[in-house]
Amino acid sequence: MTLGKTVKKAVIPAAGLGTRFLPATKAMPKEMLPVVDQPAIQYVVEEAVKAGLDDLLMITGRSKRALEDHFDRAPALERTLELKGDLERLEAVQHASSLAPLHYLRQGDPKGLGHAVLCARQHVGDEPFAVLLGDDLIDAQEDLLSIMIDVQAKTGGSVIALIEVDPSQISAYGCADITAVDGEDYFQVNRLVEKPSVDEAPSNLAVIGRYVLHPAVFDVLENTEPGRGGEIQLTDALQTLATTEGEGGGVYGVVFRGRRYDTGDKLSYIKAVISIASERVDFGEELKTWMKEFVNE
Ligand code: UTP
């Protein structure tokens, strides 16, 4: 059992093609879309660092070079800002490159989220690890990942995050059938289905882009055939682990009730921008006043 082992590594899959956001994402990674003045991916990296993860592996691919450049030093730009005396922007630019040691691995052929996670096998080794999807934003005030890491340590299995969605929306997500665990605020996951139709869905609990996984998932992924959409689905591998007993078996769910946005989806992305912008001290109040006027017009 891996009980009590601290999770230190995070895998951040960001190799998807971002087709829902075309043509904006034809030449630019969707993870680089700005949410106010930071690319979406920076919020994800900051969340991982806040949860104590200090070894981050980003899974990238073709047309994703901007991701590496964003977290790298930019000496010419930094010198220019320094000469201008623009220390605030200099600090912002340097902050992105000093967050954590970041490693990069190309997926080659984006064969699905499960395949992206499997690419991380050698880097992760034989220890539990976190997975944060590069286009999923969780409110920075929430401690979801830390809670999930605790549940993993307690159970020794794998942990997923769930949100309640309107039943009509469930076919856009992986869906979980769960039962309560006595005296605990996490749940046992009995069954997972990737993007079920409304009639097939066992619940209205949708899987979102945060996972803390036991390394047993790698062996399962090696043997997972392409599923829905011809992609190797992480959900299918987790379904196998949910029904596996012994070392590395068992999947547990944490229900998240805070704010979360899928920045790969146009409407959700716009909501993320408005929500985060309206909390900014520099122009949040002004924006809210304008929004009220705009809605009333
Ligand atoms: P999505 O399904 O949201 O990504 O995958 P996508 O394929 O880029 O999106 P659309 O549907 O075409 O708009 C969820 C996460 O998994 C990553 C994505 O980058 C995203 O963070 N992913 C997906 C990979 O890293 N590799 C893949 O082969 C597929």
Short mmCIF file of C-alpha atoms and ligand atoms in Angstrom, two decimals:
data_model
loop_
_atom_site.label_atom_id
_atom_site.label_comp_id
_atom_site.label_asym_id
_atom_site.label_seq_id
_atom_site.Cartn_x
_atom_site.Cartn_y
_atom_site.Cartn_z
CA MET A 1 0.00 0.00 0.00
CA THR A 2 1.12 3.55 -0.68
CA LEU A 3 -0.65 4.98 2.38
CA GLY A 4 0.76 8.26 3.62
CA LYS A 5 3.07 8.88 0.66
CA THR A 6 3.11 12.59 -0.13
CA VAL A 7 2.19 13.53 -3.68
CA LYS A 8 4.90 15.69 -5.23
CA LYS A 9 4.49 15.23 -8.97
CA ALA A 10 1.87 16.70 -11.25
CA VAL A 11 1.12 15.88 -14.86
CA ILE A 12 -0.54 18.65 -16.87
CA PRO A 13 -1.95 17.35 -20.16
CA ALA A 14 -2.06 20.19 -22.68
CA ALA A 15 -1.62 18.39 -25.99
CA GLY A 16 -5.25 18.39 -27.12
CA LEU A 17 -6.15 20.04 -30.42
CA GLY A 18 -8.68 22.47 -28.97
CA THR A 19 -11.12 22.05 -31.83
CA ARG A 20 -14.02 23.59 -29.90
CA PHE A 21 -12.23 26.94 -29.97
CA LEU A 22 -11.30 27.05 -33.66
CA PRO A 23 -10.23 29.16 -35.46
CA ALA A 24 -8.65 30.92 -32.42
CA THR A 25 -6.69 27.75 -31.64
CA LYS A 26 -5.47 27.03 -35.16
CA ALA A 27 -1.96 28.30 -34.44
CA MET A 28 -2.17 29.05 -30.71
CA PRO A 29 -2.66 26.56 -27.85
CA LYS A 30 -6.05 26.95 -26.16
CA GLU A 31 -4.20 26.86 -22.82
CA MET A 32 -2.62 30.22 -23.81
CA LEU A 33 -5.97 32.01 -24.18
CA PRO A 34 -5.77 34.96 -21.76
CA VAL A 35 -8.03 34.94 -18.73
CA VAL A 36 -7.75 38.69 -18.03
CA ASP A 37 -3.95 39.15 -18.23
CA GLN A 38 -2.67 35.64 -17.57
CA PRO A 39 -2.94 32.61 -19.85
CA ALA A 40 -5.30 29.93 -18.55
CA ILE A 41 -2.42 27.48 -18.06
CA GLN A 42 -0.72 29.78 -15.53
CA TYR A 43 -3.69 29.53 -13.16
CA VAL A 44 -3.38 25.73 -13.38
CA VAL A 45 0.35 25.76 -12.66
CA GLU A 46 -0.21 28.16 -9.73
CA GLU A 47 -2.87 25.82 -8.32
CA ALA A 48 -0.47 22.86 -8.47
CA VAL A 49 2.27 24.84 -6.72
CA LYS A 50 -0.19 26.01 -4.04
CA ALA A 51 -1.07 22.36 -3.32
CA GLY A 52 2.61 21.63 -2.61
CA LEU A 53 3.43 19.92 -5.92
CA ASP A 54 6.96 20.76 -6.95
CA ASP A 55 7.71 18.58 -9.97
CA LEU A 56 5.46 19.45 -12.90
CA LEU A 57 5.39 17.64 -16.23
CA MET A 58 3.47 19.28 -19.04
CA ILE A 59 2.34 17.09 -21.92
CA THR A 60 2.51 19.17 -25.07
CA GLY A 61 2.63 18.70 -28.82
CA ARG A 62 2.85 20.42 -32.18
CA SER A 63 1.87 24.15 -32.14
CA LYS A 64 2.32 24.25 -28.35
CA ARG A 65 5.71 25.98 -28.14
CA ALA A 66 4.15 29.11 -26.66
CA LEU A 67 3.53 27.11 -23.47
CA GLU A 68 7.25 26.50 -22.94
CA ASP A 69 8.12 30.09 -23.85
CA HIS A 70 5.61 31.44 -21.34
CA PHE A 71 7.24 29.67 -18.39
CA ASP A 72 10.79 30.43 -19.57
CA ARG A 73 12.92 33.52 -18.85
CA ALA A 74 12.64 36.34 -21.40
CA PRO A 75 15.93 38.27 -20.98
CA ALA A 76 15.39 40.91 -23.71
CA LEU A 77 11.88 41.70 -22.49
CA GLU A 78 13.00 41.76 -18.86
CA ARG A 79 15.88 44.16 -19.69
CA THR A 80 13.52 46.50 -21.54
CA LEU A 81 11.06 46.60 -18.63
CA GLU A 82 13.93 47.16 -16.20
CA LEU A 83 15.29 50.09 -18.24
CA LYS A 84 11.82 51.61 -18.40
CA GLY A 85 11.51 51.22 -14.65
CA ASP A 86 8.32 49.19 -15.12
CA LEU A 87 8.94 47.00 -12.10
CA GLU A 88 5.37 45.82 -11.72
CA ARG A 89 5.27 44.22 -15.17
CA LEU A 90 8.85 42.97 -14.74
CA GLU A 91 7.75 41.16 -11.59
CA ALA A 92 4.74 39.67 -13.43
CA VAL A 93 6.94 38.45 -16.27
CA GLN A 94 9.52 36.91 -13.93
CA HIS A 95 6.84 35.32 -11.73
CA ALA A 96 5.73 33.00 -14.54
CA SER A 97 9.25 31.62 -14.97
CA SER A 98 9.91 31.12 -11.27
CA LEU A 99 6.80 29.16 -10.26
CA ALA A 100 8.20 25.62 -10.26
CA PRO A 101 10.59 23.33 -12.11
CA LEU A 102 8.63 22.48 -15.26
CA HIS A 103 9.37 19.55 -17.54
CA TYR A 104 7.91 19.02 -21.00
CA LEU A 105 7.11 15.93 -22.99
CA ARG A 106 5.56 15.77 -26.43
CA GLN A 107 2.69 13.38 -26.90
CA GLY A 108 3.36 13.06 -30.64
CA ASP A 109 -0.01 11.85 -31.74
CA PRO A 110 -2.80 13.16 -29.45
CA LYS A 111 -4.54 9.81 -28.97
CA GLY A 112 -6.61 10.90 -26.00
CA LEU A 113 -6.28 11.97 -22.37
CA GLY A 114 -5.49 8.41 -21.23
CA HIS A 115 -2.64 8.24 -23.72
CA ALA A 116 -1.35 11.68 -22.57
CA VAL A 117 -1.23 10.41 -18.98
CA LEU A 118 0.48 7.18 -20.06
CA CYS A 119 3.24 9.25 -21.73
CA ALA A 120 4.14 10.47 -18.21
CA ARG A 121 4.88 6.96 -16.91
CA GLN A 122 8.66 7.12 -16.94
CA HIS A 123 8.76 10.57 -15.36
CA VAL A 124 6.27 9.72 -12.61
CA GLY A 125 7.63 6.28 -11.69
CA ASP A 126 6.00 4.27 -8.94
CA GLU A 127 4.32 6.93 -6.82
CA PRO A 128 0.89 8.56 -6.64
CA PHE A 129 0.65 11.73 -8.73
CA ALA A 130 -1.76 14.52 -9.55
CA VAL A 131 -3.23 15.27 -12.99
CA LEU A 132 -4.50 18.78 -13.73
CA LEU A 133 -6.06 19.42 -17.12
CA GLY A 134 -4.49 22.50 -18.67
CA ASP A 135 -7.81 24.02 -19.71
CA ASP A 136 -9.77 23.47 -16.49
CA LEU A 137 -9.80 26.39 -14.03
CA ILE A 138 -10.67 25.99 -10.35
CA ASP A 139 -11.31 29.06 -8.20
CA ALA A 140 -7.95 29.97 -6.62
CA GLN A 141 -9.59 30.26 -3.19
CA GLU A 142 -10.50 26.56 -3.15
CA ASP A 143 -8.35 23.74 -1.76
CA LEU A 144 -9.72 20.95 -3.92
CA LEU A 145 -6.37 19.43 -4.87
CA SER A 146 -5.06 19.33 -1.29
CA ILE A 147 -8.28 17.61 -0.19
CA MET A 148 -7.89 15.04 -2.98
CA ILE A 149 -4.25 14.40 -2.02
CA ASP A 150 -5.39 13.70 1.57
CA VAL A 151 -8.08 11.30 0.34
CA GLN A 152 -5.49 9.46 -1.78
CA ALA A 153 -3.19 9.09 1.23
CA LYS A 154 -6.09 7.81 3.33
CA THR A 155 -7.48 5.31 0.81
CA GLY A 156 -4.39 4.28 -1.16
CA GLY A 157 -6.48 4.31 -4.35
CA SER A 158 -7.14 6.91 -7.04
CA VAL A 159 -9.22 10.04 -6.52
CA ILE A 160 -11.41 12.00 -8.95
CA ALA A 161 -13.22 15.33 -8.60
CA LEU A 162 -16.93 15.56 -9.36
CA ILE A 163 -19.40 18.38 -9.88
CA GLU A 164 -23.17 18.25 -10.03
CA VAL A 165 -24.44 19.27 -13.46
CA ASP A 166 -27.88 19.68 -14.94
CA PRO A 167 -28.83 16.15 -16.16
CA SER A 168 -29.14 17.48 -19.72
CA GLN A 169 -25.43 18.40 -19.65
CA ILE A 170 -24.03 15.05 -18.50
CA SER A 171 -23.32 13.75 -22.01
CA ALA A 172 -20.44 16.26 -22.26
CA TYR A 173 -18.59 14.62 -19.33
CA GLY A 174 -17.44 11.39 -17.73
CA CYS A 175 -20.16 10.37 -15.27
CA ALA A 176 -19.81 8.61 -11.90
CA ASP A 177 -22.02 6.25 -9.93
CA ILE A 178 -21.05 6.65 -6.25
CA THR A 179 -21.91 5.50 -2.74
CA ALA A 180 -21.22 7.27 0.55
CA VAL A 181 -18.32 6.08 2.73
CA ASP A 182 -19.30 5.86 6.42
CA GLY A 183 -18.11 8.87 8.41
CA GLU A 184 -16.18 10.38 5.49
CA ASP A 185 -16.89 13.27 3.16
CA TYR A 186 -15.57 11.44 0.11
CA PHE A 187 -17.38 8.74 -1.88
CA GLN A 188 -16.65 5.29 -3.27
CA VAL A 189 -16.88 5.27 -7.06
CA ASN A 190 -18.68 2.13 -8.28
CA ARG A 191 -18.79 2.86 -11.98
CA LEU A 192 -17.66 5.45 -14.51
CA VAL A 193 -19.07 6.07 -17.97
CA GLU A 194 -17.50 8.42 -20.54
CA LYS A 195 -19.99 10.88 -22.08
CA PRO A 196 -23.17 8.83 -21.53
CA SER A 197 -26.48 9.77 -23.09
CA VAL A 198 -29.01 11.26 -20.64
CA ASP A 199 -30.80 7.88 -20.42
CA GLU A 200 -27.64 5.85 -19.77
CA ALA A 201 -26.16 8.24 -17.18
CA PRO A 202 -26.01 6.67 -13.71
CA SER A 203 -26.09 10.13 -12.03
CA ASN A 204 -25.66 13.83 -12.69
CA LEU A 205 -22.14 13.79 -11.21
CA ALA A 206 -19.59 14.84 -13.81
CA VAL A 207 -15.85 14.19 -13.71
CA ILE A 208 -13.78 17.39 -13.92
CA GLY A 209 -10.11 17.91 -14.71
CA ARG A 210 -8.42 17.12 -11.42
CA TYR A 211 -7.19 13.64 -10.46
CA VAL A 212 -4.84 12.12 -7.91
CA LEU A 213 -3.89 8.73 -9.27
CA HIS A 214 -2.23 5.59 -8.02
CA PRO A 215 0.58 4.50 -10.40
CA ALA A 216 -1.35 1.26 -10.99
CA VAL A 217 -3.24 3.33 -13.58
CA PHE A 218 -0.27 3.01 -15.96
CA ASP A 219 -0.54 -0.78 -16.34
CA VAL A 220 -4.27 -0.41 -16.91
CA LEU A 221 -3.74 2.34 -19.52
CA GLU A 222 -1.23 0.14 -21.38
CA ASN A 223 -4.09 -2.31 -21.90
CA THR A 224 -6.91 0.17 -22.50
CA GLU A 225 -8.27 0.05 -26.04
CA PRO A 226 -9.40 3.27 -27.73
CA GLY A 227 -12.93 4.04 -26.53
CA ARG A 228 -15.36 6.84 -27.24
CA GLY A 229 -14.23 9.03 -30.17
CA GLY A 230 -11.44 6.55 -30.97
CA GLU A 231 -9.39 8.01 -28.09
CA ILE A 232 -7.70 6.21 -25.20
CA GLN A 233 -9.92 7.41 -22.38
CA LEU A 234 -8.65 7.98 -18.83
CA THR A 235 -12.23 7.36 -17.67
CA ASP A 236 -12.13 3.81 -19.08
CA ALA A 237 -8.90 3.04 -17.18
CA LEU A 238 -10.41 4.46 -13.99
CA GLN A 239 -13.50 2.31 -14.49
CA THR A 240 -11.17 -0.73 -14.44
CA LEU A 241 -9.43 0.51 -11.28
CA ALA A 242 -12.81 1.16 -9.62
CA THR A 243 -13.55 -2.56 -9.79
CA THR A 244 -10.01 -3.73 -8.93
CA GLU A 245 -9.30 -5.01 -5.42
CA GLY A 246 -5.96 -4.93 -3.62
CA GLU A 247 -2.86 -2.77 -4.25
CA GLY A 248 -3.71 0.33 -6.28
CA GLY A 249 -7.37 -0.59 -6.69
CA GLY A 250 -10.36 1.54 -5.78
CA VAL A 251 -11.48 4.94 -7.02
CA TYR A 252 -12.85 7.62 -4.71
CA GLY A 253 -14.71 10.82 -5.51
CA VAL A 254 -14.62 14.27 -3.95
CA VAL A 255 -17.64 16.43 -4.79
CA PHE A 256 -16.58 19.99 -5.58
CA ARG A 257 -19.10 22.79 -5.05
CA GLY A 258 -16.96 25.82 -5.84
CA ARG A 259 -16.45 27.70 -9.08
CA ARG A 260 -14.86 25.89 -12.01
CA TYR A 261 -14.52 26.76 -15.69
CA ASP A 262 -13.64 24.78 -18.82
CA THR A 263 -11.65 27.33 -20.81
CA GLY A 264 -11.74 25.02 -23.84
CA ASP A 265 -15.47 25.75 -24.11
CA LYS A 266 -16.38 29.20 -25.46
CA LEU A 267 -19.19 30.08 -23.05
CA SER A 268 -17.38 28.73 -19.99
CA TYR A 269 -14.23 30.62 -21.04
CA ILE A 270 -16.14 33.92 -21.23
CA LYS A 271 -17.64 33.24 -17.78
CA ALA A 272 -14.13 32.62 -16.40
CA VAL A 273 -12.87 35.92 -17.80
CA ILE A 274 -15.85 37.89 -16.42
CA SER A 275 -15.75 36.21 -13.03
CA ILE A 276 -12.00 36.68 -12.49
CA ALA A 277 -12.03 40.21 -13.96
CA SER A 278 -14.89 41.29 -11.69
CA GLU A 279 -12.80 40.40 -8.64
CA ARG A 280 -9.80 42.46 -9.72
CA VAL A 281 -9.01 45.34 -7.38
CA ASP A 282 -7.78 47.53 -10.26
CA PHE A 283 -10.98 47.51 -12.37
CA GLY A 284 -13.45 44.95 -10.95
CA GLU A 285 -15.91 47.56 -9.63
CA GLU A 286 -15.81 49.55 -12.86
CA LEU A 287 -16.48 46.35 -14.85
CA LYS A 288 -19.44 45.41 -12.65
CA THR A 289 -20.98 48.86 -13.05
CA TRP A 290 -20.57 48.61 -16.83
CA MET A 291 -22.05 45.08 -16.89
CA LYS A 292 -25.16 46.24 -15.00
CA GLU A 293 -25.65 49.09 -17.49
CA PHE A 294 -25.02 46.76 -20.42
CA VAL A 295 -27.55 44.17 -19.22
CA ASN A 296 -30.18 46.84 -18.58
CA GLU A 297 -29.83 48.35 -22.04
P1 UTP B 1 -10.25 17.93 -24.29
O1 UTP B 1 -11.13 16.96 -24.94
O2 UTP B 1 -10.85 19.06 -23.54
O3 UTP B 1 -9.19 18.58 -25.28
O4 UTP B 1 -9.20 17.15 -23.41
P2 UTP B 1 -9.19 18.80 -26.80
O5 UTP B 1 -9.21 17.52 -27.52
O6 UTP B 1 -8.03 19.71 -27.04
O7 UTP B 1 -10.53 19.66 -26.98
P3 UTP B 1 -11.55 19.80 -28.17
O8 UTP B 1 -12.68 18.91 -27.76
O9 UTP B 1 -10.87 19.40 -29.44
O10 UTP B 1 -11.92 21.25 -28.16
C1 UTP B 1 -9.02 17.39 -22.04
C2 UTP B 1 -7.55 17.64 -21.71
O11 UTP B 1 -6.71 16.60 -22.17
C3 UTP B 1 -5.69 17.10 -22.98
C4 UTP B 1 -6.20 18.44 -23.49
O12 UTP B 1 -5.11 19.29 -23.83
C5 UTP B 1 -7.01 18.93 -22.32
O13 UTP B 1 -6.18 19.52 -21.33
N1 UTP B 1 -5.43 16.12 -24.05
C6 UTP B 1 -6.46 15.61 -24.76
C7 UTP B 1 -4.13 15.73 -24.29
O14 UTP B 1 -3.18 16.20 -23.66
N2 UTP B 1 -3.92 14.80 -25.27
C8 UTP B 1 -4.92 14.26 -26.01
O15 UTP B 1 -4.64 13.40 -26.87
C9 UTP B 1 -6.23 14.68 -25.74
#
